[in-house]
PDB file of C-alpha atoms in Angstrom:
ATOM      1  CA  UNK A   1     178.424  38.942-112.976  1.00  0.00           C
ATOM      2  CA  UNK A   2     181.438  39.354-110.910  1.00  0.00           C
ATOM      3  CA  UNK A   3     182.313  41.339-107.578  1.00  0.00           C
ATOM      4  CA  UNK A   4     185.572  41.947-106.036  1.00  0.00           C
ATOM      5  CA  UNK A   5     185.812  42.972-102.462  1.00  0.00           C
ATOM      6  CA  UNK A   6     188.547  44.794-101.189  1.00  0.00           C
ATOM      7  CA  UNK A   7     189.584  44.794 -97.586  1.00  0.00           C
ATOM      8  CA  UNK A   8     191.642  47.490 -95.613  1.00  0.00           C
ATOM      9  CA  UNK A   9     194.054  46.343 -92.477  1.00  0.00           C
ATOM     10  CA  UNK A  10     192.817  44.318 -90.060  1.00  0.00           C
ATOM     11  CA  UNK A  11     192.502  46.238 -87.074  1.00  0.00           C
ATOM     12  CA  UNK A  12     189.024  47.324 -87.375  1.00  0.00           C
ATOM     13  CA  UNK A  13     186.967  45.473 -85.327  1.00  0.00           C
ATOM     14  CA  UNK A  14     183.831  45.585 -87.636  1.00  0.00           C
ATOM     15  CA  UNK A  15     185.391  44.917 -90.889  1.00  0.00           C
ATOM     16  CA  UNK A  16     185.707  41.169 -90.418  1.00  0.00           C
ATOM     17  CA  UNK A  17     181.970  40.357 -89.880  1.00  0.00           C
ATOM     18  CA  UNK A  18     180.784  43.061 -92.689  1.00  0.00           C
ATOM     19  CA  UNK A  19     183.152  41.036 -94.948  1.00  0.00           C
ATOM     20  CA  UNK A  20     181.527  37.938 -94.158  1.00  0.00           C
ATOM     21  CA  UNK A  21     178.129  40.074 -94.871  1.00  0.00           C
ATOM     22  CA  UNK A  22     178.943  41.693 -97.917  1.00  0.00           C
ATOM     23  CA  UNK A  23     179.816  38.857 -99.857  1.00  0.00           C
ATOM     24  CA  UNK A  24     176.942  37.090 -98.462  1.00  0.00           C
ATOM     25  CA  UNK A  25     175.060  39.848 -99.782  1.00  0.00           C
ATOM     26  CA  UNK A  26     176.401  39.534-103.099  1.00  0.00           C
ATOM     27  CA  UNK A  27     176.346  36.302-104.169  1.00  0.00           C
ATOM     28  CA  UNK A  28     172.993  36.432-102.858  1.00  0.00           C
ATOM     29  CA  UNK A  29     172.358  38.971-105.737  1.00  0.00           C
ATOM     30  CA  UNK A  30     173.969  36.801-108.060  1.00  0.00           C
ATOM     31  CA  UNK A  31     177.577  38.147-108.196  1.00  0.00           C
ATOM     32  CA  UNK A  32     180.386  35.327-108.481  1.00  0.00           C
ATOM     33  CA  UNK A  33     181.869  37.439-105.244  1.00  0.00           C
ATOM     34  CA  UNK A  34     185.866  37.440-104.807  1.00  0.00           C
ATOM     35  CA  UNK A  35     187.357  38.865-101.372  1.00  0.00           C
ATOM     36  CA  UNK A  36     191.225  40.267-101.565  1.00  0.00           C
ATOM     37  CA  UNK A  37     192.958  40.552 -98.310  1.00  0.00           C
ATOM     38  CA  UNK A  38     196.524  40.864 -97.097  1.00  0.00           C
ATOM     39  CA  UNK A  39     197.104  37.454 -95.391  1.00  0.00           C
ATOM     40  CA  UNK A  40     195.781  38.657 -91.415  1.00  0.00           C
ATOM     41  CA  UNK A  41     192.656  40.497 -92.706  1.00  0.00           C
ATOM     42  CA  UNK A  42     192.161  37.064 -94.686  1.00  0.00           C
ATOM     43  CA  UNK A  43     192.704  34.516 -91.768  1.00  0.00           C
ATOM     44  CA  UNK A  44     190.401  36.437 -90.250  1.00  0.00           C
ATOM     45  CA  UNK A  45     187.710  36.084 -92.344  1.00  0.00           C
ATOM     46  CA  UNK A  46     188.278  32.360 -93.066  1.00  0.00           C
ATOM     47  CA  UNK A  47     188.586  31.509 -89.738  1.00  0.00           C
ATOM     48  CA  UNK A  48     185.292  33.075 -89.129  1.00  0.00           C
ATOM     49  CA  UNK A  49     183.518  30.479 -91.422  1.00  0.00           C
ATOM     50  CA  UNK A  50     185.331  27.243 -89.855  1.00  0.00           C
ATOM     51  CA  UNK A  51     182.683  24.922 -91.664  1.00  0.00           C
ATOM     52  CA  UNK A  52     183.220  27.005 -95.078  1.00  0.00           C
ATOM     53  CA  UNK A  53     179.048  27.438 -94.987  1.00  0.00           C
ATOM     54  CA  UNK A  54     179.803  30.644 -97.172  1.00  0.00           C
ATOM     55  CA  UNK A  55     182.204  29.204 -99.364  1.00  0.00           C
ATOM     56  CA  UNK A  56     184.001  32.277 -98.987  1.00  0.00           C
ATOM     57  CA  UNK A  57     186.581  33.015-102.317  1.00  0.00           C
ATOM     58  CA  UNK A  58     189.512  34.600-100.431  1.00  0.00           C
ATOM     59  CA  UNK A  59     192.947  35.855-102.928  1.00  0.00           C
ATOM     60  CA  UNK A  60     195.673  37.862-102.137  1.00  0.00           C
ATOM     61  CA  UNK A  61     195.479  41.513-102.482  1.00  0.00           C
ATOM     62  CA  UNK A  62     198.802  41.980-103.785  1.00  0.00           C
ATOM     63  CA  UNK A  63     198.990  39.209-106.314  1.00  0.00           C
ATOM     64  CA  UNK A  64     195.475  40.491-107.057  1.00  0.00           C
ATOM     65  CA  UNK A  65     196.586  44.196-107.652  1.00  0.00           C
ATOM     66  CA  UNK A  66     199.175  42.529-110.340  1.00  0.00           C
ATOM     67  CA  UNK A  67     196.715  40.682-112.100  1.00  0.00           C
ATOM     68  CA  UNK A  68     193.459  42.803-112.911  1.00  0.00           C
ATOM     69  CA  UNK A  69     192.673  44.727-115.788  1.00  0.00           C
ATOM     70  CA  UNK A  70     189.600  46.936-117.098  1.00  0.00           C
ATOM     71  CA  UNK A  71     186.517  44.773-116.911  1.00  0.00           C
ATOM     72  CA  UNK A  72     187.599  41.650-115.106  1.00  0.00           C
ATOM     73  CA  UNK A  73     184.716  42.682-112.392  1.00  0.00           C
ATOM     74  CA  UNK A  74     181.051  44.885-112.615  1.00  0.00           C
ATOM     75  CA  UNK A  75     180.952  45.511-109.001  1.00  0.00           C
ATOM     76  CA  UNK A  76     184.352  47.215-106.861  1.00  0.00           C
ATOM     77  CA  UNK A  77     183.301  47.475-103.353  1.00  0.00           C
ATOM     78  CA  UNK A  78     186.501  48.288-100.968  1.00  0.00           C
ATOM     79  CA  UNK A  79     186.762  48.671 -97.398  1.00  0.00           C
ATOM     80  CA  UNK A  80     188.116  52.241 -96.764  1.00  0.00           C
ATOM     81  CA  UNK A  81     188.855  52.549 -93.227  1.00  0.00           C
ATOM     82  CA  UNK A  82     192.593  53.756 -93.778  1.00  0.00           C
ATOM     83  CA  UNK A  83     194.556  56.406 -95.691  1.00  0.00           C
ATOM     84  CA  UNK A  84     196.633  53.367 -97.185  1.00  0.00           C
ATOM     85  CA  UNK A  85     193.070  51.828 -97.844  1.00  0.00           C
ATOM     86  CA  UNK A  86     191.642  54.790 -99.827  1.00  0.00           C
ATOM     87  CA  UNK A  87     194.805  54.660-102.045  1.00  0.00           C
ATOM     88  CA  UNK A  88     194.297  51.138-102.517  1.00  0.00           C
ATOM     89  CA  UNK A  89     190.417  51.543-103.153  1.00  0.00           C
ATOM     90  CA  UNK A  90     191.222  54.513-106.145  1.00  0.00           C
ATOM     91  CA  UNK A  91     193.846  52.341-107.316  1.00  0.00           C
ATOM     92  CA  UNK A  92     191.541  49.536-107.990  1.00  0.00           C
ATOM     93  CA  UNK A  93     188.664  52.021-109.193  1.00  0.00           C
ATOM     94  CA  UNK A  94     190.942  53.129-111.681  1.00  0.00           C
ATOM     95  CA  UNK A  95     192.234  50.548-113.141  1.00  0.00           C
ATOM     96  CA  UNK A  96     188.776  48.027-113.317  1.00  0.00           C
ATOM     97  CA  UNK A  97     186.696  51.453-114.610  1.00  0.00           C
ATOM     98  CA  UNK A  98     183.555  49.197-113.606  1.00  0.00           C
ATOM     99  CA  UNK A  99     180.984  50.169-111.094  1.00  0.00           C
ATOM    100  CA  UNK A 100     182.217  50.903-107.800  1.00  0.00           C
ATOM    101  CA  UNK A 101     181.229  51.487-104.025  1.00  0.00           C
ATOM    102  CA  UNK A 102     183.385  52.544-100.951  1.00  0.00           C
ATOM    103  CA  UNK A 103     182.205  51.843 -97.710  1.00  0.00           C
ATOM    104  CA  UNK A 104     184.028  54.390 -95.769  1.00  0.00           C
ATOM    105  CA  UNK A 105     184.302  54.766 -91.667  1.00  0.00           C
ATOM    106  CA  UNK A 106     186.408  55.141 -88.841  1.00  0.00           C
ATOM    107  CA  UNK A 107     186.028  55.984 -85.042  1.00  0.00           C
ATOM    108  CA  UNK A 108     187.275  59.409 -85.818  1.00  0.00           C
ATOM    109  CA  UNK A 109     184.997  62.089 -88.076  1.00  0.00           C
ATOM    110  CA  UNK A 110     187.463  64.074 -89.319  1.00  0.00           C
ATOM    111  CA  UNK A 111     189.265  61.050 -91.080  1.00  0.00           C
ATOM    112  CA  UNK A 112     185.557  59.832 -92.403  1.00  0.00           C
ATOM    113  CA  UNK A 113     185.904  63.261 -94.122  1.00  0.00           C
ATOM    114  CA  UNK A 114     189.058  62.976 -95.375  1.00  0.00           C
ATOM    115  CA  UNK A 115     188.680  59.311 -97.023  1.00  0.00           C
ATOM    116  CA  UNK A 116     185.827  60.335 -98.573  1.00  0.00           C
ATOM    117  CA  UNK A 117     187.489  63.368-100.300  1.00  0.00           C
ATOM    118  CA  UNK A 118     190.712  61.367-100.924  1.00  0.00           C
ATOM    119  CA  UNK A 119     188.071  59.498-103.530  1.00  0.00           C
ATOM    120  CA  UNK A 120     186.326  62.567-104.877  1.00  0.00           C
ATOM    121  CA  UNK A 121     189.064  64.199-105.659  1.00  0.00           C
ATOM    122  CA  UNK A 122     190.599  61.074-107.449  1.00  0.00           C
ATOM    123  CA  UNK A 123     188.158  61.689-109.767  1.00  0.00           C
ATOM    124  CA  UNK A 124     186.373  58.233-108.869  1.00  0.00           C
ATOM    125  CA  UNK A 125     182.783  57.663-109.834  1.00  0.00           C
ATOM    126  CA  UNK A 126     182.263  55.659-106.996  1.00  0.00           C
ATOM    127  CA  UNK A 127     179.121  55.569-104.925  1.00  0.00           C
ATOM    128  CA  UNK A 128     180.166  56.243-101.034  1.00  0.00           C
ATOM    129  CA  UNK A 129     178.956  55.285 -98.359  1.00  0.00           C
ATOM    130  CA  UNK A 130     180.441  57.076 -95.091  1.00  0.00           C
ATOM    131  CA  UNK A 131     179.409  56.691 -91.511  1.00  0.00           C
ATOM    132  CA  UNK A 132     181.600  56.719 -88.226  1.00  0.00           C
ATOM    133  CA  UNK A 133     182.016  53.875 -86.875  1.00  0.00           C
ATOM    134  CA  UNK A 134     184.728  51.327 -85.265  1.00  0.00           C
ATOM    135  CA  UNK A 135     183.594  48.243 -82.980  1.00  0.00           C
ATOM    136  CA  UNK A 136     180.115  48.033 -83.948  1.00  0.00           C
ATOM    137  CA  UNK A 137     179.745  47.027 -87.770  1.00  0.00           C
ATOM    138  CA  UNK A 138     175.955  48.193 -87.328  1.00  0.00           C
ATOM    139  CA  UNK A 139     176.092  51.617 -88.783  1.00  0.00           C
ATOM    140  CA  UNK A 140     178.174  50.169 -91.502  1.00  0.00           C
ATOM    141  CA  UNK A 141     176.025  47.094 -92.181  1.00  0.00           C
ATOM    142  CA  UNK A 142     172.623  50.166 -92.266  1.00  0.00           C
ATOM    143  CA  UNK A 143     174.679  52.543 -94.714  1.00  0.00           C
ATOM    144  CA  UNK A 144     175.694  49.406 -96.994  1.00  0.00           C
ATOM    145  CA  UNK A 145     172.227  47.873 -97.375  1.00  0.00           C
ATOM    146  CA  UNK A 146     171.116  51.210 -98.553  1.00  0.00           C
ATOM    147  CA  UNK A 147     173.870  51.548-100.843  1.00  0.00           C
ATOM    148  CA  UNK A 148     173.455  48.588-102.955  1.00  0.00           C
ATOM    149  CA  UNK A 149     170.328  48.957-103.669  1.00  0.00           C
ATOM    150  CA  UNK A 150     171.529  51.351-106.237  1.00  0.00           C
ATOM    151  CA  UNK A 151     173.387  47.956-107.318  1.00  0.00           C
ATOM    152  CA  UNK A 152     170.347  45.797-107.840  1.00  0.00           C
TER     153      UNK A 152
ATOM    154  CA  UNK B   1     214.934  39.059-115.999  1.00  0.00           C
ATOM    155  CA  UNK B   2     213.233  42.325-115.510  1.00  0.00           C
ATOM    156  CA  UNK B   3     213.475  44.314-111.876  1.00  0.00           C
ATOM    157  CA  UNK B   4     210.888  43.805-109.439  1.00  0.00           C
ATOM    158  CA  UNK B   5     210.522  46.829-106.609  1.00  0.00           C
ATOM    159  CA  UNK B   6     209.186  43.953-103.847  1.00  0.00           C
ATOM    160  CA  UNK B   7     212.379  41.761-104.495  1.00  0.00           C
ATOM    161  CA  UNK B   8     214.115  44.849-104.694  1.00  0.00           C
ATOM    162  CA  UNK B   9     213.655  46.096-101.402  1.00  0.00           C
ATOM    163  CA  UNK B  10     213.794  42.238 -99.424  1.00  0.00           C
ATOM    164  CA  UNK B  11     216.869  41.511-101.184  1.00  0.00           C
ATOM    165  CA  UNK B  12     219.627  44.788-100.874  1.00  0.00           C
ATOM    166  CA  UNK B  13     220.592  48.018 -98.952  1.00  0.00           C
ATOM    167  CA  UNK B  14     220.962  50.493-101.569  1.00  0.00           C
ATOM    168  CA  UNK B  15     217.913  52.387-100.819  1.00  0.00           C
ATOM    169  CA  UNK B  16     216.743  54.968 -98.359  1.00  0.00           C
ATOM    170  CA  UNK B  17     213.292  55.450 -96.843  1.00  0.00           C
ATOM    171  CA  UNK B  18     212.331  59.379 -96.536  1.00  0.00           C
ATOM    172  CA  UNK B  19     208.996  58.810 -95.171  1.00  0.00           C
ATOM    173  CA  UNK B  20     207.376  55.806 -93.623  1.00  0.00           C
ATOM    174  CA  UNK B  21     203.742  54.974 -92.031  1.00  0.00           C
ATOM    175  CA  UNK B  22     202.573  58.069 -93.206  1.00  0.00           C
ATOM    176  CA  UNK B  23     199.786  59.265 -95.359  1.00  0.00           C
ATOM    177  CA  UNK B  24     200.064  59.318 -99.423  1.00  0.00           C
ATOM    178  CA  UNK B  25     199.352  63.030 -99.676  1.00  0.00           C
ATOM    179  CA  UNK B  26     202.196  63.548 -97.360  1.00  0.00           C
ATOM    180  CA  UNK B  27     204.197  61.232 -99.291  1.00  0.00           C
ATOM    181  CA  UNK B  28     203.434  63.082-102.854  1.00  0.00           C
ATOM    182  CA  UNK B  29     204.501  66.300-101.373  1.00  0.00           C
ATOM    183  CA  UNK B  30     207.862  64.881 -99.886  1.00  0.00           C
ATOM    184  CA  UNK B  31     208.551  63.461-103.439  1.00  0.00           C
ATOM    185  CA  UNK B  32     207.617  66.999-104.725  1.00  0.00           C
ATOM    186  CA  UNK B  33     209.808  68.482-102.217  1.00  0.00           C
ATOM    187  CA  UNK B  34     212.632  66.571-102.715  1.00  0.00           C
ATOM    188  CA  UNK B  35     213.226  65.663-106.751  1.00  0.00           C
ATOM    189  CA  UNK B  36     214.480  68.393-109.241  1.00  0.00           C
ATOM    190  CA  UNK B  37     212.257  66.335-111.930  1.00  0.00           C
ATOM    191  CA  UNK B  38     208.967  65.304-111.810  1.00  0.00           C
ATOM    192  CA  UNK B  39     206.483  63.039-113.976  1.00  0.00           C
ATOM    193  CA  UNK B  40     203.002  62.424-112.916  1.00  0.00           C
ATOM    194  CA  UNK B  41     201.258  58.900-113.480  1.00  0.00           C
ATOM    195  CA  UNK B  42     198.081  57.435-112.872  1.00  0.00           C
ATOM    196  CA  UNK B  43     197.499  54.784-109.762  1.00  0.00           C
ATOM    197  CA  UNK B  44     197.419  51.216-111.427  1.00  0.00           C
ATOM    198  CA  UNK B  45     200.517  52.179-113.737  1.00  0.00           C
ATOM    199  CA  UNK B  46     203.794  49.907-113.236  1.00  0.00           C
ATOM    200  CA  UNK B  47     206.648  51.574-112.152  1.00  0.00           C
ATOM    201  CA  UNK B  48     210.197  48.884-111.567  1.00  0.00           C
ATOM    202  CA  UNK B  49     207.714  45.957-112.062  1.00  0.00           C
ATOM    203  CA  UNK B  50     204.912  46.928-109.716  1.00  0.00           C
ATOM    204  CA  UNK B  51     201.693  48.991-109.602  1.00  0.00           C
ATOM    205  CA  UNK B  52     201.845  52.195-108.458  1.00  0.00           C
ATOM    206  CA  UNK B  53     199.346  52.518-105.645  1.00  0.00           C
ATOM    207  CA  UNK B  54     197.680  56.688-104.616  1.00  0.00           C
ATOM    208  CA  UNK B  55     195.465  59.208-105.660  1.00  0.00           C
ATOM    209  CA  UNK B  56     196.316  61.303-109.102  1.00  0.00           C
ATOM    210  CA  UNK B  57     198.216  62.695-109.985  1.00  0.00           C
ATOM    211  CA  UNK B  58     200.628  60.207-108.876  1.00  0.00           C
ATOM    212  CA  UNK B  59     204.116  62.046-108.413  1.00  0.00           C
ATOM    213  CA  UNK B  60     207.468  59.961-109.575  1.00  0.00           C
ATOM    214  CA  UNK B  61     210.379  62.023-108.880  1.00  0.00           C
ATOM    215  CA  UNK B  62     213.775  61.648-110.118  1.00  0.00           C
ATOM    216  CA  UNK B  63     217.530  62.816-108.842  1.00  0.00           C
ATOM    217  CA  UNK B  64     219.168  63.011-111.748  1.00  0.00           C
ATOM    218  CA  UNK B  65     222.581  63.522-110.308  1.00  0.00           C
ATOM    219  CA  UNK B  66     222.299  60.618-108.210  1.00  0.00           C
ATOM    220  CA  UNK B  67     220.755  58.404-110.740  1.00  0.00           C
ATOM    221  CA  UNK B  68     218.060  57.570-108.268  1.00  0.00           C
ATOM    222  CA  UNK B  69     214.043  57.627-108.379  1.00  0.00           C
ATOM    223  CA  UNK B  70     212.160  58.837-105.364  1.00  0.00           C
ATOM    224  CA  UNK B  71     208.300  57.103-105.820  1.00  0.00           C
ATOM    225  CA  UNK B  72     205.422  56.675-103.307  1.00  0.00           C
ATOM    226  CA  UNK B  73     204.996  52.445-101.588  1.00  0.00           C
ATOM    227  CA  UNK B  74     202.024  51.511 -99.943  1.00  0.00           C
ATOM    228  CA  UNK B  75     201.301  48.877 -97.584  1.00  0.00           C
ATOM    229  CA  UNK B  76     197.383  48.310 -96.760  1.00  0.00           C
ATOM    230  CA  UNK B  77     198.697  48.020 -92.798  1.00  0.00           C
ATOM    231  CA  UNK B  78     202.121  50.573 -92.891  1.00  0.00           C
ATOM    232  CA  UNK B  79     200.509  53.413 -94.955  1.00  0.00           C
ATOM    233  CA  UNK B  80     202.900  55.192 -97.422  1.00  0.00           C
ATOM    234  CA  UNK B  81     205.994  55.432 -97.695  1.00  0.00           C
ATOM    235  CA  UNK B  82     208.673  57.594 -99.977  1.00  0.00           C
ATOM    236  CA  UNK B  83     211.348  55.155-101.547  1.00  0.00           C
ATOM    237  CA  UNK B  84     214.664  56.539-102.986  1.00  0.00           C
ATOM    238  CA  UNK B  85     216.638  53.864-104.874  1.00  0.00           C
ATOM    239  CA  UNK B  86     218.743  53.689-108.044  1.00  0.00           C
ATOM    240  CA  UNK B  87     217.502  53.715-111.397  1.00  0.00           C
ATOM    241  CA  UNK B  88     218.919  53.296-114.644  1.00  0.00           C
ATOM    242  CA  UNK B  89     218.167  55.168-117.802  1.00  0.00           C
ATOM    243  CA  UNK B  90     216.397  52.441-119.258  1.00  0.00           C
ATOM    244  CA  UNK B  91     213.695  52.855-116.261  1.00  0.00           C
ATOM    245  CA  UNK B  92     214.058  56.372-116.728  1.00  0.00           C
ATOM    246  CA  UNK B  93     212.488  56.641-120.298  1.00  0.00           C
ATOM    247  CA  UNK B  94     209.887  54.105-119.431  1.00  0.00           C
ATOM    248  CA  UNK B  95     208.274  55.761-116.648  1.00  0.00           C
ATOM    249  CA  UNK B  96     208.443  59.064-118.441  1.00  0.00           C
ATOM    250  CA  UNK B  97     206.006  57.535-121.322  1.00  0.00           C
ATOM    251  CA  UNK B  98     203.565  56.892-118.646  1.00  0.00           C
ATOM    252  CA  UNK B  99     203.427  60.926-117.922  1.00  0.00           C
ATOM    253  CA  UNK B 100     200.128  62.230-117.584  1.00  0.00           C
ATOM    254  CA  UNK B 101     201.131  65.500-117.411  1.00  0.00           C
ATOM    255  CA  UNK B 102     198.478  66.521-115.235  1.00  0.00           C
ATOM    256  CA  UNK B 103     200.094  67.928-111.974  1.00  0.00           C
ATOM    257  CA  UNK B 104     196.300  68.711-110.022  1.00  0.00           C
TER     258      UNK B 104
END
């Protein structure tokens, strides 16, 4: 089984360490786990494991978005903190057609809202997983374990 | 070799920017508002040699009387943008085969 996780820009305090979590997460479920990141939000997740105890699998998210097609992954979970990050997440939805979950937040309510029905109205089957939230990754981390149960 | 969009815009000057940093809904209108020709595409298609990034219907508009193609770029840290830049018939035909004609 493979996972790909997608992350949004890097200025969200709380996306770095639920990276780190997620794939932990993952693999730990058995899921040969993949991270795409532009090149900060990836520095700082490898920088965050110095002694590589998580053997995190960090690729491009460009180069990435070139390469994929239907059914290279069974599990799309995507950082959606942005508008840009939204369109990246239904992008990637689209084109793997595999099971999917957004993790969606933001310090502002409103924009929770609207992420979440940028991907219903894509037409996404994704499972979604919204909660406001900025510097503290809790919330996020509490909303995410729940979610993946439905993974397991 | 064929033409990549990236290289594209590093590389020349010929193109104009009608929108930056902004969001892709406000991007899809702007294309709406602006081309007199219109094809609709699904996110994940390639468009001048890179994937098309949004929410569908995915709006590609065209200027025929310039020649030029006005389509949506997004940046996971700049948001979208609306690119204008030449195109040649060629490009023309092939994005038109990718028309999902589905315009909600």
């Amino acid at each position: 089984m493979k996972a790909l996780v997608l992350l949004g820009c890097p200025e969200t305090p709380s996306q770095t360490p639920m990276a780190v979590y997620v794939f932990n997460r993952l693999t730990k479920m058995g899921y040969d786990t993949t991270i795409a990141a532009n090149p900060a939000a990836s520095k700082l997740v490898k920088i965050s494991d110095p002694e590589g105890l998580y053997n995190l699998n960090l690729v491009d998210l460009e180069r990435t978005l070139g390469e994929i097609n239907e059914g290279d992954y069974d599990l799309l979970v995507g950082f959606v903190h942005k508008d840009a990050a939204a369109s990246f997440f239904v992008t990637f939805d689209q084109i793997l057609q595999t099971k999917s979950l957004a993790l969606v937040f933001s310090r502002d309510a409103d924009e929770v809202a609207e992420f979440v029905t940028m991907i219903e109205e894509s037409g996404s089957n994704a499972l979604i997983a919204a909660v406001r939230a900025f510097h503290n990754p809790s919330p996020i981390k509490v909303k995410f374990d729940r979610a993946i149960k439905e993974f397991e | 070799m064929s033409f990549c969009l990236d290289t594209y815009l590093q590389q020349s000057d010929n193109y104009e920017i009608h929108a930056s940093k902004a969001g892709f809904k406000d991007c899809a209108m702007i294309i709406r508002f602006k081309a007199d020709d219109l094809v609709y595409i699904k996110p994940g298609d390639e468009v001048l040699g890179v994937r098309v990034i949004g929410i569908p219907p995915i709006p590609i508009g065209f200027d025929h009387e310039k020649g030029t193609v006005f389509l949506p770029y997004t940046k996971p840290c700049h948001g979208t943008s609306v690119v204008e830049l030449p195109i040649d018939e060629d490009e023309v035909e092939k994005i038109r085969k990718l028309d999902t004609g589905n315009k909600k």
